[in-house]
Amino acid sequence: MFLAQSPSVMPFGPLASLPAQASAVSTDVPSSLQLAPLVILLPLVGAAVLLLVGRRGDRWGHWLGVLTTAGAFVVGLVLLVGLTGLDAAERVYDQHLYRWIPAGTLDVSAGLRIDPLSVTFVLLVTFVGALIHVYSVAYMEHDPNRRRFFGYLNLFVAAMLVLVLADSYLLLFVGWEGVGLASYLLIGFWYHERPNAVAAKKAFVMNRVGDIGLIVAMMLMLSTFGSVDFATVFDQAPTAGTGILTAMGLVLLLAACGKSAQVPLQAWLGDAMAGPTPVSALIHAATMVTAGVYLVVRSAPVFDGAPDARLVVVVVGALTLLFGAVVGSAKDDLKKALAASTMSQIGYMVLAAGLGPIGYAFAIFHLVTHGFFKAGLFLGAGSVMHGMDDGVDMRRFGGLSRFMKVTFVTFGLGWLAILGVPPFSGFWSKDKIIEAAFVPVDGQEWRAWVFGLVALLGAGITAFYMSRLFFMTFTGRRRWNDGSGSVGGAGPQDGPVRHPHESPRLMTVPMVVLAVGSVALGGLLAWGDTFVTWLEPVTGHAEHGEPVLPVWLLVVLTLLLVLAGIALAWRQYTVADVPVTPPHGSVLTRAARRDLYQDAVNEDVVMRPGQYLTRTLVYADRELVDGSFLGIGSALTWASGAWRKAQNGYVRSYAAIMLGGLIVIVVVALALAS
């Protein structure tokens, strides 16, 4: 049984993007949409088999992981075909699975929402995920626990699919927690090394802080709407007060900050590079960090009724995109520089989502293109590590383009895409966000100037740090030790001996496919506003306002900043010699190398005060609460002991007590008489 949700198209305004949620039972549902549960079931069964079969599956387990994810992608294509065969107003369906939690007036059903937004995520997660699985077959070839690794990968994909296909916040929360668990297992996969285990725990704990936001949001929904399913919440959201919607929006944003590593819960992302590189690609491109953006866009009816919460979303996105860009400009660790890049690019998406009806589709558009070029960049980083004996220090690279030609070309295409150079995919998606940021919201031009300039500045810094990464790795003189003692002053004893080489085809073919997407996908989706129109049944229709600067001028300014960033990086990291040992640097550089002291801030603002509070509460509990009850018992014990000693059986003792009592009575009587 499906419930057809028929969204209406409204004019541009505060609630313009709010789809109508009138439900009607549809008896003419395409049979293809009934296959939706298979999308989740395939990788979930794969994970169960791989984690339970034991060592017997070591020889074939990795291929089972690949096939289940690829099979889920095929089912996703069937869903896509089924939706495109319908009119736009009929492309939102809720598929009831079973009655989940019957509890008095609360009756929660488990079901799936099949619409353009969820299907877009299904295709991204399964397609990019399948390529990462293929890549991992070769990357993890010599790991004795490869079968377990693929089991975790399948679990990760299945959890993300639950998250994006859920028809209620409660079922979404199940996938939300599943993604958190799978990330913990994958980041700490090599847990025998303490830093990896610590990084996994850090990611897990910081995400739990964000999860509190989603839990509180569901509590508010239950108290306000009596339900947590999307249909009810979105239908009744326009009738709720602005205050309650603002509270919901803020706690939903807290949840999004945890999963998507946005300020102030961004500190875990860099440390998450402790896991195998395919994990980094999966987390940063197609799954975990995109979940927060999905949550905000999916909750559009809530945020549309809470302009203050939307403003906070934009502020968080703007701060994070600059934060990540600055940190990325000083990192010498290849993977951590890419992690900072992800933080910054997700900041662009969050900024766009906070712009409301005009930005929802652009946020998802950039999320999709970013999924391709960022996955390609991370897989390229893994290829470099494969050829450089797991080295990640870019100051020990240089000149690798001559030894790793496929990696060089595919990485270069991803680099141009993230820079936003036309006609690569990032140009079509990121420039749309910059343009939208310059559009006044509710007639407030100051916001357009502030957030537009932040987005523009971020594009220039992105060009610098990504070009720095590219040039330090692939161009200039060789700074690694090949054992000859003649490489740029690096002697045979200066660092480990390395002989860079290209990766096997199981690694390079997925990189080539992602590179093709980095080149062409953005233009294809932008053609005739194809992607924006595709998402309108979910995000609604919004007339794009005019930015405070002409669009052509914004494009020119963006490209000039990008070219300036490339030129500056070329001069510093190709023309000039790159020192193997990083220079002392400016105050900002030193701060950026330490992630702008985000860990120190967390320790001083949250951790240590929390420790002191905990210790104070423990002391108060032990000394005051327990002490008061134990003190009464001790006093009674002492008194009874003293009285017991007085009962010794000697007549003289009792006579003395009687005499003492008589004296006391006489003294009291005389005192009263006087």
XYZ file of C-alpha atoms in Angstrom:
674
model
C 0.000 0.000 0.000
C 1.357 3.432 -0.964
C 0.220 6.857 0.132
C 0.615 9.370 -2.665
C 1.803 12.781 -1.529
C 0.824 15.411 -4.080
C 3.015 18.494 -3.719
C 1.670 21.772 -4.962
C 3.720 24.487 -6.586
C 3.513 27.793 -4.787
C 4.821 31.272 -5.581
C 8.048 32.506 -4.061
C 7.618 33.568 -0.448
C 8.361 32.544 3.149
C 6.600 29.208 2.695
C 6.882 28.954 -1.066
C 8.815 25.721 -1.066
C 6.486 23.943 1.329
C 5.004 20.937 -0.504
C 1.404 20.147 0.288
C 1.113 16.921 2.253
C -2.441 15.896 1.434
C -2.507 12.117 1.456
C -4.593 9.910 -0.783
C -4.447 6.163 -1.211
C -3.162 5.340 -4.688
C -4.110 2.091 -6.363
C -2.125 2.839 -9.496
C 1.391 2.761 -8.100
C 4.132 1.573 -10.483
C 5.259 -1.909 -9.502
C 8.861 -0.760 -9.836
C 8.531 1.369 -6.680
C 7.564 -1.704 -4.682
C 11.187 -2.860 -5.028
C 12.399 -0.063 -2.724
C 12.990 -2.327 0.311
C 15.496 -4.334 -1.762
C 17.761 -1.288 -1.883
C 18.318 -1.625 1.863
C 17.958 -5.380 2.088
C 20.777 -6.272 -0.336
C 23.684 -4.546 1.480
C 22.153 -5.411 4.866
C 22.086 -9.125 4.034
C 25.596 -8.797 2.625
C 26.790 -7.291 5.895
C 25.118 -10.048 7.930
C 26.677 -12.807 5.830
C 30.138 -11.263 5.816
C 30.157 -10.661 9.573
C 28.682 -14.033 10.542
C 30.136 -16.514 8.056
C 33.603 -16.439 9.602
C 36.906 -17.221 7.911
C 35.160 -19.455 5.395
C 34.197 -16.318 3.486
C 37.670 -14.795 3.261
C 38.188 -15.918 -0.340
C 34.912 -14.589 -1.753
C 33.516 -12.204 0.859
C 34.838 -9.039 -0.776
C 33.063 -9.860 -4.038
C 29.806 -10.436 -2.171
C 30.180 -6.939 -0.738
C 30.692 -5.510 -4.225
C 27.722 -7.396 -5.735
C 25.246 -6.443 -3.023
C 26.067 -2.733 -3.332
C 26.007 -2.879 -7.129
C 22.682 -4.728 -6.939
C 21.282 -1.964 -4.758
C 22.351 0.549 -7.419
C 20.484 -1.420 -10.082
C 17.343 -1.350 -7.926
C 17.896 2.394 -7.481
C 17.888 2.785 -11.264
C 14.576 0.933 -11.395
C 13.165 3.377 -8.822
C 14.456 6.280 -10.899
C 12.765 4.973 -14.025
C 9.550 4.409 -12.078
C 9.521 7.979 -10.773
C 10.411 9.655 -14.055
C 7.471 7.883 -15.683
C 5.092 9.790 -13.398
C 3.897 13.365 -13.441
C 5.859 15.685 -11.155
C 2.897 16.012 -8.777
C 2.831 12.228 -8.275
C 6.481 11.617 -7.436
C 6.253 11.420 -3.642
C 5.121 8.091 -2.186
C 5.136 6.595 1.299
C 5.405 2.807 1.265
C 4.057 1.215 4.437
C 6.101 -1.793 5.584
C 4.684 -2.831 8.962
C 3.276 -1.518 12.236
C 6.361 -0.768 14.294
C 5.547 0.855 17.664
C 1.905 0.711 18.795
C 1.850 2.607 22.104
C -1.524 4.060 23.005
C -2.147 7.215 21.011
C 1.334 6.908 19.500
C 1.305 4.473 16.604
C 4.518 4.510 14.567
C 4.757 2.536 11.354
C 7.942 1.586 9.567
C 7.855 2.756 5.991
C 9.874 4.175 3.132
C 9.495 7.500 1.368
C 10.245 7.246 -2.347
C 10.630 10.663 -3.920
C 13.200 12.549 -6.023
C 15.291 13.491 -2.972
C 15.556 9.984 -1.523
C 16.139 8.378 -4.936
C 18.900 10.902 -5.675
C 20.661 9.852 -2.485
C 20.065 6.168 -3.211
C 21.775 6.487 -6.586
C 24.675 8.517 -5.180
C 25.269 6.222 -2.193
C 25.043 2.971 -4.149
C 26.922 4.059 -7.277
C 29.824 5.758 -5.533
C 29.699 3.104 -2.818
C 29.967 0.306 -5.400
C 33.009 1.962 -6.979
C 34.627 2.304 -3.551
C 33.922 -1.382 -2.906
C 35.643 -2.332 -6.163
C 38.597 -0.097 -5.320
C 38.815 -1.673 -1.860
C 39.207 -5.168 -3.297
C 42.713 -4.224 -4.420
C 43.470 -1.643 -1.712
C 42.772 -4.114 1.117
C 44.137 -7.143 -0.736
C 46.817 -7.963 1.820
C 44.763 -7.214 4.929
C 43.891 -10.442 6.780
C 40.570 -8.934 7.865
C 39.394 -7.863 4.425
C 36.108 -9.813 4.745
C 35.243 -7.991 7.977
C 36.128 -4.686 6.330
C 33.651 -5.338 3.518
C 31.036 -6.359 6.070
C 31.422 -2.967 7.726
C 31.269 -1.215 4.339
C 28.000 -3.000 3.516
C 26.636 -2.081 6.951
C 27.584 1.544 6.360
C 25.802 1.640 2.995
C 22.697 -0.103 4.384
C 22.472 2.316 7.323
C 22.758 5.338 5.037
C 20.030 3.951 2.800
C 17.729 3.507 5.810
C 18.449 7.113 6.740
C 17.534 8.591 3.356
C 14.580 6.299 2.590
C 12.854 6.515 5.990
C 9.374 8.034 6.043
C 9.646 9.218 9.655
C 12.200 10.862 11.887
C 12.247 7.820 14.147
C 13.226 5.415 11.370
C 15.641 8.031 10.067
C 17.183 7.996 13.540
C 17.768 4.245 13.234
C 19.793 4.823 10.075
C 21.400 7.864 11.707
C 22.714 5.727 14.562
C 23.643 2.912 12.187
C 25.842 5.283 10.231
C 27.463 6.399 13.484
C 28.159 2.805 14.515
C 29.542 1.823 11.104
C 31.801 4.882 11.009
C 33.150 3.989 14.456
C 33.945 0.456 13.277
C 35.587 1.632 10.043
C 37.569 4.592 11.403
C 38.970 2.323 14.100
C 39.351 -0.685 11.788
C 43.069 -0.878 12.560
C 42.307 -0.483 16.271
C 45.519 -2.242 17.326
C 47.185 1.152 16.808
C 46.063 3.413 19.649
C 45.650 6.658 17.595
C 43.146 4.876 15.338
C 41.086 3.663 18.282
C 41.152 7.147 19.841
C 40.056 8.747 16.536
C 37.133 6.329 16.249
C 36.040 7.069 19.808
C 36.319 10.805 19.212
C 34.082 10.613 16.135
C 31.588 8.421 17.982
C 31.347 10.678 21.045
C 31.078 13.952 19.107
C 28.337 12.486 16.949
C 26.440 11.429 20.046
C 26.433 15.086 21.122
C 24.743 15.972 17.846
C 22.328 13.066 18.189
C 20.859 14.728 21.273
C 19.552 17.404 18.919
C 17.628 14.894 16.819
C 16.204 13.218 19.937
C 15.011 16.562 21.339
C 13.547 17.476 17.939
C 11.467 14.280 17.947
C 10.276 15.070 21.483
C 9.134 18.508 20.320
C 7.366 16.963 17.330
C 5.548 14.461 19.514
C 4.405 17.156 21.930
C 3.362 19.523 19.119
C 2.058 17.266 16.358
C 1.594 13.951 18.170
C 3.669 12.201 15.515
C 7.161 11.945 14.059
C 6.298 10.768 10.548
C 7.118 13.165 7.725
C 3.587 13.374 6.345
C 2.058 14.554 9.631
C 4.897 16.853 10.680
C 5.176 18.570 7.292
C 1.404 18.884 6.921
C 0.978 20.525 10.338
C 4.188 22.593 10.387
C 2.538 25.719 8.878
C 0.013 25.702 11.752
C 2.652 25.590 14.487
C 4.002 28.693 16.144
C 7.222 30.309 14.995
C 8.820 29.724 18.394
C 8.322 25.955 18.405
C 9.463 25.676 14.773
C 12.559 27.724 15.609
C 13.364 25.391 18.497
C 12.903 22.364 16.227
C 15.073 23.914 13.557
C 17.900 24.705 15.968
C 18.054 21.222 17.485
C 17.829 19.660 14.005
C 20.767 21.879 13.059
C 22.682 20.585 16.093
C 22.159 17.048 14.796
C 23.279 18.104 11.312
C 26.426 19.734 12.732
C 27.434 16.458 14.361
C 27.045 14.263 11.278
C 28.284 16.818 8.745
C 31.195 18.098 10.873
C 30.035 21.700 11.008
C 31.036 24.287 13.597
C 31.076 23.653 16.547
C 31.115 19.833 16.162
C 33.733 19.643 13.414
C 36.766 18.421 15.357
C 36.278 14.701 14.637
C 36.562 14.905 10.846
C 40.320 15.273 10.485
C 41.031 12.466 12.920
C 38.627 10.221 10.986
C 41.417 9.852 8.410
C 42.842 7.166 10.703
C 40.742 4.569 8.880
C 41.664 2.968 5.541
C 41.450 5.445 2.662
C 38.330 3.864 1.058
C 36.566 4.631 4.351
C 37.535 8.279 3.989
C 36.090 8.310 0.469
C 32.835 6.717 1.620
C 32.408 8.963 4.674
C 33.359 12.198 2.936
C 31.724 11.731 -0.445
C 28.554 9.663 -0.331
C 27.426 8.859 3.182
C 28.010 10.203 6.653
C 28.893 13.873 6.179
C 26.087 14.344 3.657
C 23.480 13.164 6.188
C 23.286 16.548 7.912
C 22.596 18.353 4.639
C 19.921 15.780 3.836
C 18.294 16.325 7.250
C 18.053 20.090 6.768
C 16.659 19.851 3.235
C 14.246 17.051 4.171
C 13.016 19.244 7.053
C 12.371 22.194 4.739
C 8.776 22.760 5.969
C 10.112 23.176 9.517
C 12.854 25.609 8.518
C 10.566 27.552 6.167
C 8.436 28.463 9.156
C 11.477 29.444 11.252
C 13.451 32.232 9.539
C 15.684 32.743 12.591
C 16.699 29.083 12.577
C 17.431 29.343 8.860
C 19.659 32.339 9.504
C 21.626 30.302 12.058
C 21.988 27.547 9.448
C 23.497 30.042 7.002
C 25.856 31.418 9.663
C 27.055 27.914 10.589
C 27.650 27.059 6.923
C 29.537 30.302 6.285
C 31.760 29.866 9.337
C 32.516 26.247 8.485
C 33.376 26.837 4.846
C 35.961 29.432 5.889
C 37.169 27.317 8.824
C 37.815 24.280 6.632
C 39.451 26.340 3.909
C 41.904 27.988 6.306
C 42.796 24.670 7.947
C 43.258 22.994 4.567
C 45.729 25.691 3.515
C 48.274 24.614 6.151
C 47.947 20.807 6.258
C 50.855 18.718 4.972
C 49.022 15.419 5.465
C 47.381 14.601 2.119
C 44.276 12.998 3.599
C 43.789 15.603 6.310
C 43.996 18.384 3.730
C 41.212 16.651 1.799
C 39.242 16.240 5.035
C 39.429 19.989 5.629
C 38.264 20.449 2.049
C 35.225 18.280 2.754
C 34.399 20.354 5.825
C 34.532 23.496 3.712
C 32.455 22.105 0.835
C 29.796 20.771 3.200
C 29.759 24.295 4.633
C 28.767 25.547 1.172
C 25.897 23.045 1.109
C 24.690 23.998 4.592
C 24.864 27.684 3.651
C 22.744 26.996 0.572
C 20.220 24.944 2.546
C 19.866 27.821 5.005
C 18.920 30.185 2.200
C 15.576 28.431 2.020
C 13.511 27.751 -1.107
C 16.094 29.284 -3.389
C 18.921 27.166 -2.008
C 17.573 23.687 -1.173
C 18.061 22.270 -4.670
C 21.452 23.950 -5.055
C 22.636 22.364 -1.799
C 21.739 18.883 -3.064
C 23.134 19.671 -6.525
C 26.536 20.493 -5.045
C 26.262 17.470 -2.763
C 25.891 15.193 -5.799
C 28.751 16.688 -7.809
C 30.911 16.802 -4.686
C 30.197 13.121 -4.146
C 31.899 12.334 -7.446
C 34.920 14.596 -7.411
C 35.627 14.199 -3.690
C 35.385 10.396 -3.899
C 37.775 10.567 -6.852
C 40.175 12.776 -4.918
C 40.220 10.464 -1.906
C 40.684 7.381 -4.052
C 43.482 9.248 -5.827
C 45.043 9.976 -2.442
C 44.833 6.266 -1.663
C 46.536 5.509 -4.963
C 49.353 7.912 -4.084
C 49.709 6.223 -0.705
C 49.732 2.816 -2.398
C 52.593 3.941 -4.636
C 54.466 5.700 -1.817
C 54.390 2.965 0.854
C 51.505 4.593 2.772
C 53.238 7.970 2.994
C 50.919 10.968 3.455
C 53.368 13.853 3.961
C 53.112 16.001 0.825
C 56.453 17.599 1.620
C 57.963 14.170 0.877
C 56.191 13.892 -2.494
C 56.696 15.993 -5.625
C 57.115 15.000 -9.261
C 54.764 12.006 -9.022
C 53.031 12.872 -12.313
C 55.815 11.058 -14.177
C 55.346 7.842 -12.223
C 51.568 7.704 -11.678
C 50.025 9.022 -14.891
C 46.480 7.672 -14.447
C 46.355 8.892 -10.857
C 47.742 12.259 -11.947
C 45.121 12.763 -14.678
C 42.110 11.563 -12.671
C 43.185 13.498 -9.587
C 43.733 16.562 -11.772
C 40.208 16.375 -13.157
C 38.807 16.169 -9.636
C 41.007 19.119 -8.663
C 39.623 21.246 -11.510
C 36.081 20.205 -10.586
C 36.360 21.248 -6.946
C 37.936 24.541 -8.009
C 34.851 25.306 -10.099
C 36.718 25.718 -13.385
C 34.293 25.580 -16.322
C 33.013 23.263 -17.695
C 33.782 20.865 -14.810
C 30.990 19.855 -12.445
C 31.926 22.113 -9.535
C 31.488 25.172 -11.746
C 27.804 24.376 -12.264
C 26.991 23.566 -8.645
C 29.204 25.772 -6.473
C 28.701 28.889 -8.594
C 24.946 28.455 -8.184
C 25.415 28.593 -4.411
C 27.550 31.723 -4.691
C 24.895 33.307 -6.893
C 22.114 32.355 -4.465
C 24.106 33.736 -1.531
C 24.090 37.163 -3.193
C 20.276 37.173 -3.467
C 18.641 39.285 -0.720
C 16.425 37.285 1.648
C 13.265 39.096 2.790
C 14.690 42.290 1.311
C 17.755 42.283 3.584
C 20.604 43.262 1.278
C 23.218 43.246 4.050
C 22.795 39.497 4.376
C 23.320 39.081 0.659
C 26.568 41.045 0.798
C 27.909 39.324 3.909
C 27.178 35.728 2.946
C 27.836 36.323 -0.737
C 31.312 37.697 -0.033
C 32.025 34.795 2.340
C 31.065 32.303 -0.384
C 33.178 34.194 -2.903
C 36.180 34.355 -0.571
C 35.828 30.640 0.124
C 36.133 29.922 -3.600
C 39.453 31.767 -3.752
C 40.884 30.018 -0.685
C 39.661 26.666 -2.039
C 41.593 27.294 -5.240
C 44.738 27.994 -3.230
C 44.730 25.046 -0.844
C 43.588 22.495 -3.417
C 46.197 23.744 -5.886
C 48.774 23.598 -3.111
C 47.823 19.972 -2.499
C 47.942 19.124 -6.220
C 51.242 20.856 -6.937
C 53.024 19.554 -3.834
C 52.050 16.016 -4.764
C 52.445 15.834 -8.527
C 54.656 18.702 -9.742
C 58.012 20.255 -8.907
C 61.160 18.401 -7.904
C 61.129 15.027 -6.236
C 61.418 15.278 -2.475
C 61.272 11.585 -1.654
C 64.232 9.290 -1.147
C 64.742 6.760 -3.951
C 67.899 5.356 -2.367
C 70.304 6.959 -4.832
C 71.311 9.809 -2.546
C 70.891 12.321 -5.385
C 67.277 13.372 -5.124
C 67.077 17.069 -4.412
C 69.544 16.881 -1.549
C 67.708 14.018 0.155
C 70.297 11.414 1.039
C 69.759 7.680 1.387
C 69.204 8.079 5.125
C 66.756 10.961 4.744
C 63.396 9.222 5.106
C 62.321 5.779 3.898
C 63.295 4.632 0.418
C 60.316 4.809 -1.947
C 59.728 3.669 -5.504
C 56.432 5.201 -6.682
C 54.355 3.206 -9.142
C 50.861 3.200 -10.603
C 48.058 1.339 -8.859
C 46.387 -1.811 -10.264
C 43.340 -1.553 -12.513
C 40.867 -2.430 -9.788
C 41.912 0.858 -8.217
C 42.374 3.016 -11.306
C 39.128 2.071 -13.108
C 36.870 3.455 -10.329
C 39.044 6.574 -10.327
C 38.518 6.978 -14.090
C 34.740 6.569 -13.759
C 34.582 9.181 -10.998
C 36.782 11.503 -13.036
C 34.325 11.274 -15.937
C 31.550 12.246 -13.540
C 33.688 15.132 -12.257
C 33.927 16.441 -15.806
C 30.441 15.922 -17.213
C 27.916 15.375 -14.423
C 27.461 19.013 -13.407
C 26.742 20.211 -16.930
C 24.288 17.368 -17.558
C 22.314 18.042 -14.387
C 22.375 21.820 -14.888
C 21.158 21.628 -18.493
C 17.785 23.348 -18.607
C 17.577 23.337 -14.786
C 17.071 19.574 -15.008
C 18.125 18.822 -11.457
C 16.282 21.730 -9.845
C 13.090 20.740 -11.652
C 13.606 17.102 -10.627
C 13.653 18.057 -6.924
C 10.657 20.417 -7.055
C 8.145 17.769 -5.846
C 10.115 17.810 -2.569
C 11.618 21.294 -2.310
C 8.826 23.123 -4.103
C 9.149 25.751 -6.789
C 10.867 29.038 -6.058
C 11.422 31.932 -8.426
C 15.074 32.873 -8.227
C 15.533 36.442 -7.123
C 18.121 38.751 -8.622
C 21.511 38.898 -6.850
C 22.857 42.266 -5.755
C 25.574 41.905 -8.396
C 25.008 40.833 -12.018
C 25.412 37.091 -12.557
C 28.064 37.580 -15.243
C 30.103 39.712 -12.853
C 29.859 37.069 -10.129
C 31.122 34.425 -12.570
C 34.031 36.663 -13.604
C 34.944 37.515 -10.001
C 34.819 33.853 -8.986
C 37.053 32.781 -11.864
C 39.507 35.598 -11.156
C 39.780 34.508 -7.518
C 40.228 30.885 -8.601
C 42.982 31.843 -11.038
C 44.655 33.963 -8.350
C 44.591 31.028 -5.934
C 46.088 28.705 -8.555
C 48.804 31.209 -9.460
C 49.775 31.798 -5.833
C 49.990 28.070 -5.147
C 52.011 27.508 -8.337
C 54.513 30.173 -7.357
C 54.943 28.875 -3.819
C 54.874 25.115 -4.389
C 56.142 24.528 -7.931
C 58.352 27.440 -8.951
C 59.841 27.825 -5.469
C 61.444 24.920 -3.624
C 59.220 23.244 -1.067
C 61.186 22.602 2.139
C 60.965 19.025 3.380
C 60.657 20.354 6.927
C 57.769 22.828 7.238
C 58.864 26.379 8.101
C 57.813 27.973 11.364
C 55.176 30.071 9.610
C 52.955 32.915 10.745
C 50.634 32.873 13.725
C 47.700 31.981 11.453
C 49.681 29.187 9.779
C 50.638 27.665 13.117
C 47.034 27.905 14.274
C 45.767 26.298 11.069
C 48.214 23.402 11.457
C 46.600 22.784 14.838
C 43.087 22.980 13.336
C 42.617 26.529 14.660
C 42.883 25.052 18.163
C 39.492 23.355 17.883
C 40.574 20.549 20.214
C 41.965 23.023 22.747
C 38.704 25.001 22.646
C 36.663 21.845 23.141
C 38.842 20.817 26.066
C 38.723 24.211 27.771
C 35.081 25.044 27.052
C 33.425 21.632 27.281
C 35.650 18.810 28.492
C 37.409 20.315 31.510
C 34.357 22.195 32.838
C 32.474 18.939 32.361
C 35.116 17.088 34.354
C 34.970 19.647 37.151
C 31.179 19.525 37.170
C 31.226 15.734 37.277
C 33.783 15.669 40.087
C 31.769 18.252 42.037
C 28.581 16.240 41.639
C 30.362 13.048 42.679
C 31.808 14.783 45.754
C 28.415 16.255 46.654
C 26.774 12.885 46.213
C 29.369 11.102 48.314
C 29.848 13.681 51.078
C 26.429 15.347 51.309
C 23.804 12.915 50.068
C 25.471 9.679 51.126
C 27.142 11.394 54.084
C 23.854 12.623 55.544
C 22.304 9.154 55.561
C 25.489 7.435 56.645
C 26.057 10.131 59.278
C 22.675 9.452 60.891
C 23.466 5.779 60.991
C 26.910 6.443 62.469
C 25.443 8.751 65.146
C 22.895 6.135 66.132
C 25.589 3.488 66.232
C 27.784 5.669 68.494
C 24.873 6.545 70.797
C 23.784 2.942 71.123
C 27.372 1.920 71.830
C 27.725 4.545 74.532
C 24.414 3.564 76.117
C 25.362 -0.115 75.972
C 28.488 0.589 77.997
C 26.352 2.231 80.701
C 24.347 -0.995 81.107
C 27.125 -2.904 82.941
C 25.065 -4.669 85.671
C 26.807 -3.024 88.661
C 24.519 -1.574 91.400
C 26.987 1.185 92.219
C 26.855 2.409 88.600
C 23.076 2.566 88.597
C 23.114 4.361 92.012
C 25.566 6.931 90.663
C 23.316 7.503 87.632
C 20.293 7.935 89.897
C 22.233 10.396 92.117
C 23.332 12.334 89.039
C 19.730 12.500 87.819
C 18.529 13.688 91.211
C 21.165 16.447 91.254
C 20.082 17.597 87.796
C 16.426 17.705 88.899
C 17.293 19.729 92.025
C 19.401 22.193 90.046
C 16.656 22.688 87.456
C 14.006 23.121 90.176
C 16.095 25.749 92.027
C 16.767 27.565 88.764
C 13.083 27.674 87.957
C 12.193 28.790 91.507
C 14.629 31.698 91.418
